Coordinates of C-alpha atoms in Angstrom, one line a residue:
Chain A
M255 CA -21.0 -3.0 15.3
H256 CA -17.9 -1.2 16.5
K257 CA -18.5 1.4 19.3
G258 CA -17.3 4.7 17.9
L259 CA -14.0 6.2 19.1
L260 CA -13.6 9.3 21.3
L261 CA -10.8 11.3 19.8
V262 CA -9.5 13.9 22.1
V263 CA -7.4 16.6 20.3
S264 CA -5.3 19.3 21.9
A265 CA -2.7 21.6 20.6
P266 CA -0.9 24.8 21.7
S267 CA -2.4 27.9 20.1
A268 CA -1.4 28.4 16.5
G269 CA -0.6 24.7 16.5
G270 CA -2.8 24.3 13.4
K271 CA -5.4 22.1 15.1
G272 CA -8.4 23.9 13.4
T273 CA -7.1 23.4 9.9
I274 CA -6.2 19.8 10.5
L275 CA -9.6 19.0 12.0
G276 CA -11.4 20.9 9.3
E277 CA -9.8 18.7 6.6
L278 CA -10.3 15.5 8.7
F279 CA -14.1 16.3 8.9
K280 CA -14.2 16.9 5.1
Q281 CA -12.7 13.5 4.4
N282 CA -14.5 11.6 7.1
S283 CA -18.3 11.3 7.1
N284 CA -18.3 9.2 10.3
L285 CA -17.0 12.0 12.5
C286 CA -19.1 14.0 14.9
L287 CA -17.8 17.1 16.8
S288 CA -18.6 17.5 20.4
I289 CA -19.9 21.0 21.3
S290 CA -18.9 22.3 24.7
A291 CA -21.3 24.1 27.1
T292 CA -20.1 27.4 28.5
T293 CA -21.4 30.0 30.9
R294 CA -19.6 32.8 29.0
F295 CA -21.6 35.2 26.9
P296 CA -21.7 34.5 23.1
R297 CA -19.5 36.7 21.1
Q298 CA -20.5 38.5 17.9
G299 CA -21.5 35.9 15.3
E300 CA -21.6 32.9 17.7
E301 CA -24.7 30.8 17.6
N302 CA -26.1 28.6 20.4
G303 CA -25.3 25.0 19.6
K304 CA -22.7 25.8 16.9
Q305 CA -19.5 27.1 18.6
Y306 CA -20.9 26.4 22.1
F307 CA -24.1 25.7 24.0
F308 CA -24.5 28.9 26.0
V309 CA -26.0 28.2 29.4
S310 CA -26.5 30.1 32.7
R311 CA -24.4 29.3 35.7
E312 CA -27.4 27.6 37.3
E313 CA -28.0 25.4 34.3
F314 CA -24.3 24.6 34.2
Q315 CA -24.2 23.6 37.8
E316 CA -27.3 21.5 37.4
L317 CA -25.7 19.6 34.5
V318 CA -22.7 19.0 36.6
D319 CA -24.7 17.9 39.7
N320 CA -26.7 15.4 37.6
G321 CA -23.6 13.8 36.1
K322 CA -24.4 15.2 32.7
M323 CA -20.9 16.5 32.1
L324 CA -18.1 14.3 30.9
E325 CA -15.6 16.8 32.2
Y326 CA -15.6 20.5 33.1
A327 CA -13.4 23.3 34.2
E328 CA -13.4 26.9 35.2
Y329 CA -11.3 29.2 33.1
V330 CA -11.0 33.0 33.7
G331 CA -14.2 33.1 35.6
N332 CA -16.3 31.1 33.1
C333 CA -17.2 27.4 33.1
Y334 CA -16.7 25.1 30.2
G335 CA -17.8 21.5 30.0
T336 CA -18.4 18.5 27.7
P337 CA -22.0 17.3 27.7
R338 CA -22.0 13.6 28.1
A339 CA -25.2 12.5 26.3
P340 CA -24.2 13.4 22.7
V341 CA -20.8 11.8 23.0
E342 CA -22.2 8.6 24.4
S343 CA -25.1 8.3 22.0
W344 CA -22.9 8.9 18.9
R345 CA -20.4 6.4 20.1
A346 CA -23.1 3.8 20.7
K347 CA -24.2 4.3 17.1
G348 CA -20.6 3.7 15.9
K349 CA -19.9 7.3 15.1
D350 CA -16.4 8.6 16.1
V351 CA -16.5 11.8 18.2
V352 CA -13.9 14.5 18.2
L353 CA -13.4 16.5 21.3
E354 CA -11.2 19.6 21.1
I355 CA -10.0 20.4 24.5
D356 CA -7.3 22.3 26.3
V357 CA -4.3 20.3 27.6
Q358 CA -5.6 20.2 31.2
G359 CA -8.9 18.8 30.1
G360 CA -7.2 16.3 27.9
A361 CA -5.4 14.7 30.9
Q362 CA -8.7 14.6 32.8
I363 CA -10.6 12.9 30.0
K364 CA -8.1 10.1 29.8
Q365 CA -9.0 9.2 33.4
L366 CA -12.7 9.5 32.9
V367 CA -12.9 7.7 29.5
P368 CA -9.9 5.3 29.5
D369 CA -10.8 4.0 26.1
C370 CA -10.5 7.5 24.5
V371 CA -7.7 8.1 21.9
S372 CA -5.8 11.3 22.7
V373 CA -3.7 13.2 20.1
F374 CA -1.5 16.1 20.8
I375 CA -0.8 18.3 17.7
V376 CA 2.6 20.0 17.7
P377 CA 4.3 22.4 15.4
P378 CA 7.5 21.0 13.9
S379 CA 9.5 23.5 16.1
F380 CA 9.1 26.5 18.4
A381 CA 10.7 28.6 15.7
V382 CA 7.9 27.6 13.3
L383 CA 5.3 28.3 15.9
E384 CA 6.7 31.8 16.5
E385 CA 6.8 32.4 12.8
R386 CA 3.1 31.3 12.5
L387 CA 2.0 33.6 15.3
R388 CA 3.8 36.5 13.7
K389 CA 2.3 35.8 10.3
R390 CA -1.2 36.1 11.7
G391 CA -0.3 39.7 12.4
T392 CA -3.1 39.9 15.0
E393 CA -0.9 40.1 18.1
D394 CA 1.7 42.4 19.5
E395 CA 5.2 41.3 20.6
E396 CA 4.2 40.9 24.2
T397 CA 1.2 38.7 23.4
I398 CA 3.4 36.6 21.0
Q399 CA 5.9 36.0 23.8
K400 CA 3.2 35.2 26.2
R401 CA 1.7 32.7 23.8
M402 CA 5.1 31.1 23.2
D403 CA 5.5 30.7 27.0
T404 CA 2.1 29.1 27.2
A405 CA 2.9 26.8 24.3
R406 CA 6.1 25.7 26.1
Q407 CA 4.1 24.9 29.3
E408 CA 1.4 23.2 27.3
L409 CA 3.9 20.9 25.6
E410 CA 4.8 19.5 29.1
H411 CA 1.4 17.8 28.9
A412 CA 2.1 16.0 25.7
K413 CA 3.4 13.0 27.6
Y414 CA -0.2 12.3 28.8
Y415 CA -1.4 11.8 25.2
D416 CA -1.3 8.6 23.2
Y417 CA -0.1 10.2 20.0
L418 CA 2.0 13.1 18.9
V419 CA 1.1 14.5 15.4
I420 CA 3.5 17.0 14.0
N421 CA 1.9 19.7 11.9
D422 CA 4.5 20.2 9.3
R423 CA 2.7 19.4 6.1
L424 CA -1.1 19.6 6.4
E425 CA -1.8 16.5 4.2
E426 CA 0.7 14.4 6.2
A427 CA -0.8 15.4 9.5
V428 CA -4.4 14.7 8.3
A429 CA -3.2 11.3 7.0
D430 CA -1.7 10.6 10.4
M431 CA -5.0 11.4 12.0
Q432 CA -6.9 9.1 9.6
A433 CA -4.3 6.3 10.3
I434 CA -4.8 6.7 14.0
L435 CA -8.6 6.5 13.7
R436 CA -8.3 3.4 11.5
S437 CA -5.7 1.5 13.4
E438 CA -7.3 2.2 16.8
K439 CA -10.4 0.3 15.6
R440 CA -8.1 -2.7 15.1
K441 CA -6.8 -2.7 18.6
Y442 CA -7.3 -6.1 20.2
S443 CA -8.8 -4.4 23.2
R444 CA -11.6 -3.0 21.0
N445 CA -12.1 -6.3 19.3
Y446 CA -12.4 -8.5 22.3
D447 CA -16.0 -9.4 21.5
F448 CA -15.0 -10.5 18.0
A449 CA -12.3 -12.8 19.2
E450 CA -14.5 -14.2 22.0
R451 CA -17.3 -14.9 19.6
M452 CA -15.1 -16.8 17.2
Chain B
M103 CA 15.4 9.9 12.4
H104 CA 12.7 7.5 13.5
K105 CA 13.8 4.0 14.6
G106 CA 12.1 1.5 12.3
L107 CA 9.2 -0.6 13.7
L108 CA 9.3 -4.3 14.3
L109 CA 6.0 -5.6 13.0
V110 CA 5.3 -9.1 14.3
V111 CA 2.6 -10.9 12.2
S112 CA 0.9 -14.1 13.0
A113 CA -2.2 -15.9 11.7
P114 CA -3.8 -19.3 11.7
S115 CA -3.0 -21.3 8.6
A116 CA -5.1 -20.2 5.6
G117 CA -5.6 -17.0 7.5
G118 CA -4.4 -15.2 4.4
K119 CA -1.3 -13.7 5.9
G120 CA 0.9 -14.4 2.9
T121 CA -1.4 -12.5 0.5
I122 CA -1.8 -9.5 2.8
L123 CA 2.0 -9.2 3.4
G124 CA 2.7 -9.6 -0.3
E125 CA 0.5 -6.7 -1.1
L126 CA 1.9 -4.7 1.9
F127 CA 5.4 -5.2 0.6
K128 CA 4.4 -4.1 -2.9
Q129 CA 3.0 -0.8 -1.5
N130 CA 5.7 -0.1 1.0
S131 CA 9.3 0.3 0.0
N132 CA 10.4 1.0 3.6
L133 CA 9.6 -2.6 4.7
C134 CA 12.2 -5.4 5.2
L135 CA 11.4 -9.1 5.8
S136 CA 13.2 -10.9 8.5
I137 CA 14.4 -14.3 7.3
S138 CA 14.5 -17.1 9.9
A139 CA 17.3 -19.5 10.4
T140 CA 16.5 -23.2 10.6
T141 CA 18.1 -26.5 11.0
R142 CA 15.7 -28.4 8.8
F143 CA 16.8 -29.4 5.3
P144 CA 15.8 -27.2 2.4
R145 CA 12.9 -28.4 0.4
Q146 CA 12.8 -28.6 -3.4
G147 CA 13.1 -25.0 -4.8
E148 CA 14.1 -23.4 -1.5
E149 CA 17.2 -21.2 -1.5
N150 CA 19.5 -20.4 1.3
G151 CA 18.8 -16.8 2.5
K152 CA 15.5 -16.6 0.6
Q153 CA 12.9 -18.7 2.5
Y154 CA 15.3 -19.5 5.3
F155 CA 18.9 -19.4 6.3
F156 CA 19.8 -23.1 6.4
V157 CA 22.3 -23.9 9.1
S158 CA 23.6 -27.0 10.9
R159 CA 22.5 -27.8 14.5
E160 CA 26.0 -26.8 15.7
E161 CA 25.8 -23.4 13.9
F162 CA 22.3 -22.8 15.3
Q163 CA 23.5 -23.6 18.8
E164 CA 26.4 -21.2 18.4
L165 CA 24.1 -18.4 17.3
V166 CA 21.9 -19.0 20.3
D167 CA 24.8 -19.2 22.8
N168 CA 26.3 -16.0 21.4
G169 CA 23.0 -14.1 21.9
K170 CA 22.6 -13.7 18.1
M171 CA 19.0 -15.0 18.1
L172 CA 16.1 -12.7 18.9
E173 CA 13.9 -15.7 19.6
Y174 CA 14.0 -19.4 18.8
A175 CA 12.0 -22.5 19.2
E176 CA 12.2 -26.2 18.4
Y177 CA 9.3 -27.6 16.3
V178 CA 8.9 -31.2 15.3
G179 CA 12.6 -31.9 15.8
N180 CA 13.9 -28.8 14.0
C181 CA 15.1 -25.5 15.3
Y182 CA 13.8 -22.2 14.0
G183 CA 15.0 -18.7 15.1
T184 CA 15.1 -15.1 14.2
P185 CA 18.7 -13.7 13.6
R186 CA 19.0 -10.5 15.7
A187 CA 21.6 -8.5 13.6
P188 CA 19.5 -7.8 10.4
V189 CA 16.5 -6.8 12.5
E190 CA 18.5 -4.4 14.6
S191 CA 20.5 -2.9 11.8
W192 CA 17.4 -2.3 9.6
R193 CA 15.6 -0.7 12.5
A194 CA 18.5 1.5 13.3
K195 CA 18.4 2.8 9.7
G196 CA 14.7 3.6 10.0
K197 CA 13.5 0.6 8.1
D198 CA 10.4 -1.3 9.3
V199 CA 10.9 -5.0 9.7
V200 CA 8.3 -7.6 9.3
L201 CA 8.6 -10.8 11.2
E202 CA 6.2 -13.6 10.3
I203 CA 6.0 -15.9 13.3
D204 CA 3.9 -18.6 14.8
V205 CA 1.6 -17.7 17.7
Q206 CA 3.9 -19.1 20.4
G207 CA 6.8 -17.1 19.0
G208 CA 4.7 -13.9 18.8
A209 CA 4.0 -13.9 22.6
Q210 CA 7.8 -14.5 23.2
I211 CA 8.9 -11.6 21.0
K212 CA 6.6 -9.2 22.8
Q213 CA 8.5 -9.9 26.0
L214 CA 12.0 -9.7 24.3
V215 CA 11.2 -6.6 22.2
P216 CA 8.6 -4.7 24.1
D217 CA 8.4 -1.9 21.5
C218 CA 7.4 -4.3 18.8
V219 CA 4.0 -4.0 17.1
S220 CA 2.1 -7.3 17.0
V221 CA -0.7 -8.1 14.6
F222 CA -2.9 -11.1 14.6
I223 CA -4.6 -11.7 11.3
V224 CA -7.9 -13.6 11.5
P225 CA -10.4 -14.8 9.0
P226 CA -13.9 -13.2 9.4
S227 CA -15.2 -16.5 10.8
F228 CA -14.4 -20.1 11.2
A229 CA -16.9 -21.0 8.5
V230 CA -14.9 -18.8 6.1
L231 CA -11.6 -20.4 7.2
E232 CA -13.0 -23.9 6.6
E233 CA -14.3 -22.9 3.2
R234 CA -10.8 -21.5 2.3
L235 CA -9.1 -24.7 3.4
R236 CA -11.5 -26.7 1.2
K237 CA -11.1 -24.5 -1.8
R238 CA -7.4 -25.1 -1.8
G239 CA -8.2 -28.7 -2.5
T240 CA -4.8 -29.9 -1.3
E241 CA -5.9 -31.5 2.0
D242 CA -8.1 -34.4 2.9
E243 CA -11.0 -34.2 5.4
E244 CA -8.9 -35.3 8.4
T245 CA -6.2 -32.7 7.7
I246 CA -8.8 -30.0 7.3
Q247 CA -10.4 -30.8 10.7
K248 CA -6.9 -30.9 12.3
R249 CA -6.1 -27.5 10.8
M250 CA -9.4 -26.2 12.1
D251 CA -8.6 -27.4 15.6
T252 CA -5.2 -25.9 15.4
A253 CA -6.7 -22.6 14.2
R254 CA -9.1 -22.6 17.2
Q255 CA -6.2 -23.1 19.6
E256 CA -4.1 -20.5 17.9
L257 CA -6.9 -17.9 18.2
E258 CA -6.5 -18.3 22.0
H259 CA -3.2 -16.4 21.6
A260 CA -4.8 -13.4 19.8
K261 CA -5.2 -11.7 23.2
Y262 CA -1.4 -11.3 23.5
Y263 CA -1.3 -9.2 20.3
D264 CA -1.7 -5.5 19.9
Y265 CA -4.0 -5.5 16.9
L266 CA -6.5 -7.9 15.3
V267 CA -6.8 -7.5 11.5
I268 CA -9.8 -9.3 10.0
N269 CA -9.0 -10.7 6.6
D270 CA -12.3 -10.3 4.9
R271 CA -11.6 -8.0 1.9
L272 CA -7.9 -7.9 1.0
E273 CA -7.6 -4.2 0.3
E274 CA -9.2 -3.3 3.6
A275 CA -6.9 -5.6 5.5
V276 CA -3.8 -4.1 3.7
A277 CA -5.1 -0.6 4.5
D278 CA -5.4 -1.6 8.1
M279 CA -1.8 -2.8 8.2
Q280 CA -0.7 0.5 6.5
A281 CA -2.7 2.5 9.1
I282 CA -1.1 0.5 11.9
L283 CA 2.4 1.2 10.6
R284 CA 1.7 4.9 10.1
S285 CA -0.1 5.5 13.4
E286 CA 2.5 3.5 15.5
K287 CA 5.1 6.0 14.4
R288 CA 3.1 8.8 15.9
K289 CA 2.8 7.1 19.3
Y290 CA 4.0 9.5 22.0
S291 CA 6.3 6.8 23.4
R292 CA 8.2 6.6 20.0
N293 CA 8.4 10.4 19.9
Y294 CA 9.7 11.1 23.3
D295 CA 12.9 12.5 21.9
F296 CA 11.1 15.0 19.7
A297 CA 9.0 16.3 22.6
E298 CA 12.0 16.5 24.9
R299 CA 14.1 18.3 22.2
M300 CA 11.3 20.9 21.8

């Protein structure tokens, strides 16, 4: 049986990652979503094990010390990390695992799990990104400009990713993701055993 | 506009390459087939420019000397080569080009055109390959064993290819090829310009 893929997905904010992944999960029953652990407090409506695993700083440190985190980082005073066990057991069962991660984490994962497949989702242009941010209507002008600056910086990291998916039309972007999952399973490097056996 | 892909496809004989490519061409209007040049004489029913470009030894040598062959090889006293011009002009127009080639040629192309995408099509097992050869009913026992030996040697070259497509069910193999074409266009290395422009 094929070992499942680890699909690492990053995008600048308002890049449309959530919508694309939502659709991908709907179409693909073989996908599992990695849930991060965090030391930050749950927000209204968040449930333990759904958006995040909420743990104490001591519990988090213990997970790190025992090698139970695939990667982790501190961000605005809180720790975030990817628990190793579910990712590895799903992959061993042939399930593909999706890991949503910020751009710094994405570069780190590639070094820790060299056989992961990393995808950077980009808007078709900065103009479109700005328009999308405005349409949300949730942020003031200053925040929008700050987010645009961040997006520009984040795009610098795109070069560390295997694939660049352009979020122009949703169905095309989802089809791109499906094609990436399918074709990666056909990579010679993932079929070494098959060729050797023959 | 995207530069078209160069898709290099090899398979052991009776690997089912012809059927898979036939179906791929039916489904995909953006594909062009590279026609080889050869010094061998046309067989009954073969037309110049259809199965091959039939050229004299002098013409062939001139094409080679003027750098007009992407790759070439001599095989049982005849020369075979891939004319460079159609491949490059199609790719420049965004057309994907399929190049059917033997396993030795496949390894050579990868060095000459590093951005090509190479696919090795394999039968699900040697038992299936043998069965397919027998079903054809066109070869005697000795020829079948010789073809099996050749197939075993050819499989040794699979490791130089990017992808391994298993020809078990036709529609799955064709879908694999489509996924490879689609996902390769999303490779970061092929979208460097887009990321830079943004």
